[in-house]
């Protein structure tokens, strides 16, 4: 897209089909291979499943059956994992697969309602070990590119004995290959960080190559428009990235975009007709759309689609299967653990659903091959004939014939025959193939075009309640924005920062006046930064707190901004008193030392209501409560069988919840029993977890890992945790535990992990769907974590609902989370209920231990000079558009010409009027002679 020309696809919008338009009851696999895990023709969909160790594929149809349901069946393809698959561009039933069992097989699939073939039409045995990728040639029939461990092969299926060409061996594992659209060149990416471009008919060595990739982790390569290549992979900082290359000059990329840190590889999909590039990360819940141009800017982001489930694979549906009357330009099929989700990308148009917009749909490649494999190998460069996508001009589907075409003869194997009535091959000795059908589900065409957009159908007017029930609940915080505040508020040049604190520690802590950060200096030293003194810290050493032992966890007393409790690896808790105005000299003597644990401490938590009450967990598998008034242990809680990952006090201060490595979530009532009152199953993964109370203490939110090591959020009912989580939400794949912060005023939970660049935001509600995903915040560089400030630090006039401090490698940066609103001059009382004054104690530790309960008082955040938005005067609605009669009125060409001329004359003005300079006072004629 050039800078002076607006793209017609810039407003392309993704629309996720409603749940009754999903293909459900499947078992998608999650395997380590280079394929996309799902492929589609204009008729069928094939995808990896977890049955038979990945050697079995699931097959279903793009469109639902006449009863509005999808049928899902299975095909037993290989004795080992199916690593990649591809549908022929010229035969919607012909599928090629490759596998870790070192074979390539071609299958002629039937409709899912029919029995699938028990044996392939063709089997190739390259004999070069595990096969990673396979692709049909885009212009020639019966021609394949097969990727072995270290070299690509070009194979004519008519000659089963040996490939046409074995291209030059790569220096390491081959990761991806891609044909150019005209079929002349083949590109590859490799673990040796090299990009190579081959002309297989000219030479076996690459015609272009360069060491262009920055990381040897999983990469993908794809030809796009003209001579451009796109690659996805990881940079030197292990952040995922996409780069655009000119294939004639691979030494440097022409454009790039970064996507933050995550271990899942990015799968690229490209539509040649529109120039749209779609990127989906394995394990992610996001699909990004970019437009690729031959001019600057080469990469332009179009949309950012949040999906309901984590991605296991993605595929694009061929253009001939799109709903062109609804202005659908791309359709993506997202493979998840249990379903296939169609996502329709549509261009908003005025008469969408009624007219064919030919400017959106240039003629596209048809389904008739341009030449045979032999013709291509002899130097042919014929291109596939293009066809129109106009519904009235599309080529009619070919009637099934009993006679095989020459191309089909090439693919027919011994012992199989063609059944013209069923349109698929049957073997003389078919293998028994297990099959199953999906549960009843409705077709996208039977749903309203409001969310699916696949088939236009007029929908009657519905009440707001009906629409709400159809679309589900929405969040007023869904467009929340994270904004890093001005550099003047940053604390920079923090030296010797400790970036390796234990997983149970938040990394740093703050209150309204000061920040405590651990230093990587012997003796467990902690630096104290005053928030009232932002700016660059001096290069010289500053006064610190010397804890004597390495820091395991630390926390500010919520009721005393000068008091810091530090848990050390020597099983002691030291309480320090920071003087007014900050540290003037190094502190070496704590105010109090409490000791009782027999092994290293995991974490500490102050009581939310009672002053001087502190809980701690330790490697000795106990949780202990301390009264800091006298430094004595007051309670010892037992029942844990392994490491305690995290603990949290309930909002009313009565209960204590823990999540443990033994796979259990427990709730204690410390004043009544030393053993848990409730116990239930926790996260399946054992890499770490956190727990926090939500929804007025009625639910527990646990962030942890599932059995696939994917970061997941679990929601438990506090009264019935023994029955397990009532809901869960997969986030992504990453090694660090998500640390949650819950805002009780808005019911918004903000999560991020150490070393992440992305901050996830959800609204938690006590009804389905329980988790409502909101916009996320992406930092410019990896951060250590977030620490949140009291509500009084929020700028109410900018509709800030939370303010946090973000710790990076050398700086502390404030981040404000704002809700976009139109009438900012009013107090937004719908997002600012009265807030609890949690920085004031409600009772003492002794009173709480004696059985008393307390409650924080609440205050209003409304400034005195602001009026609540609920009391704002109602404005008379202004008509934004002219009546429809104006638009429907037809004007003749003469009328239009007359209006245009009148408008031009009106701009020029009256020619008889005097010019402005005529009224100026000048020099008389007789004065010139003087």
Tab-separated table of C-alpha atoms in Angstrom, residues 32 162 186 203 218 263 265 365 392 410 436 520 581 608 634 640 645 686 691 714 743 762 773 798 852 859 912 923:
chain	number	residue	atom	x	y	z
A	32	UNK	CA	6.017	-31.131	17.644
A	162	UNK	CA	13.101	-41.832	-7.404
A	186	UNK	CA	11.209	-22.984	-4.130
A	203	UNK	CA	20.594	-26.272	-10.557
A	218	UNK	CA	11.290	-22.847	14.732
A	263	UNK	CA	7.547	-20.347	22.898
A	265	UNK	CA	5.880	-20.615	16.674
A	365	UNK	CA	-6.539	-19.124	-9.817
A	392	UNK	CA	-23.137	-16.001	-12.019
A	410	UNK	CA	-0.661	-41.234	-12.303
A	436	UNK	CA	-17.142	-41.087	14.627
A	520	UNK	CA	22.211	-8.858	43.102
A	581	UNK	CA	12.405	10.669	53.697
A	608	UNK	CA	-5.719	-7.400	54.873
A	634	UNK	CA	0.319	-17.686	66.907
A	640	UNK	CA	0.558	-29.605	52.564
A	645	UNK	CA	3.265	-22.091	45.379
A	686	UNK	CA	3.660	-28.449	38.496
A	691	UNK	CA	-4.080	-17.820	43.897
A	714	UNK	CA	-8.859	-21.675	36.762
A	743	UNK	CA	-9.206	-5.050	41.459
A	762	UNK	CA	-9.788	-10.142	32.036
A	773	UNK	CA	-10.997	-11.089	27.803
A	798	UNK	CA	-8.420	10.437	32.702
A	852	UNK	CA	-13.374	-10.435	66.208
A	859	UNK	CA	-14.671	6.454	50.435
A	912	UNK	CA	-17.879	41.854	-10.526
A	923	UNK	CA	-0.221	57.097	-3.853
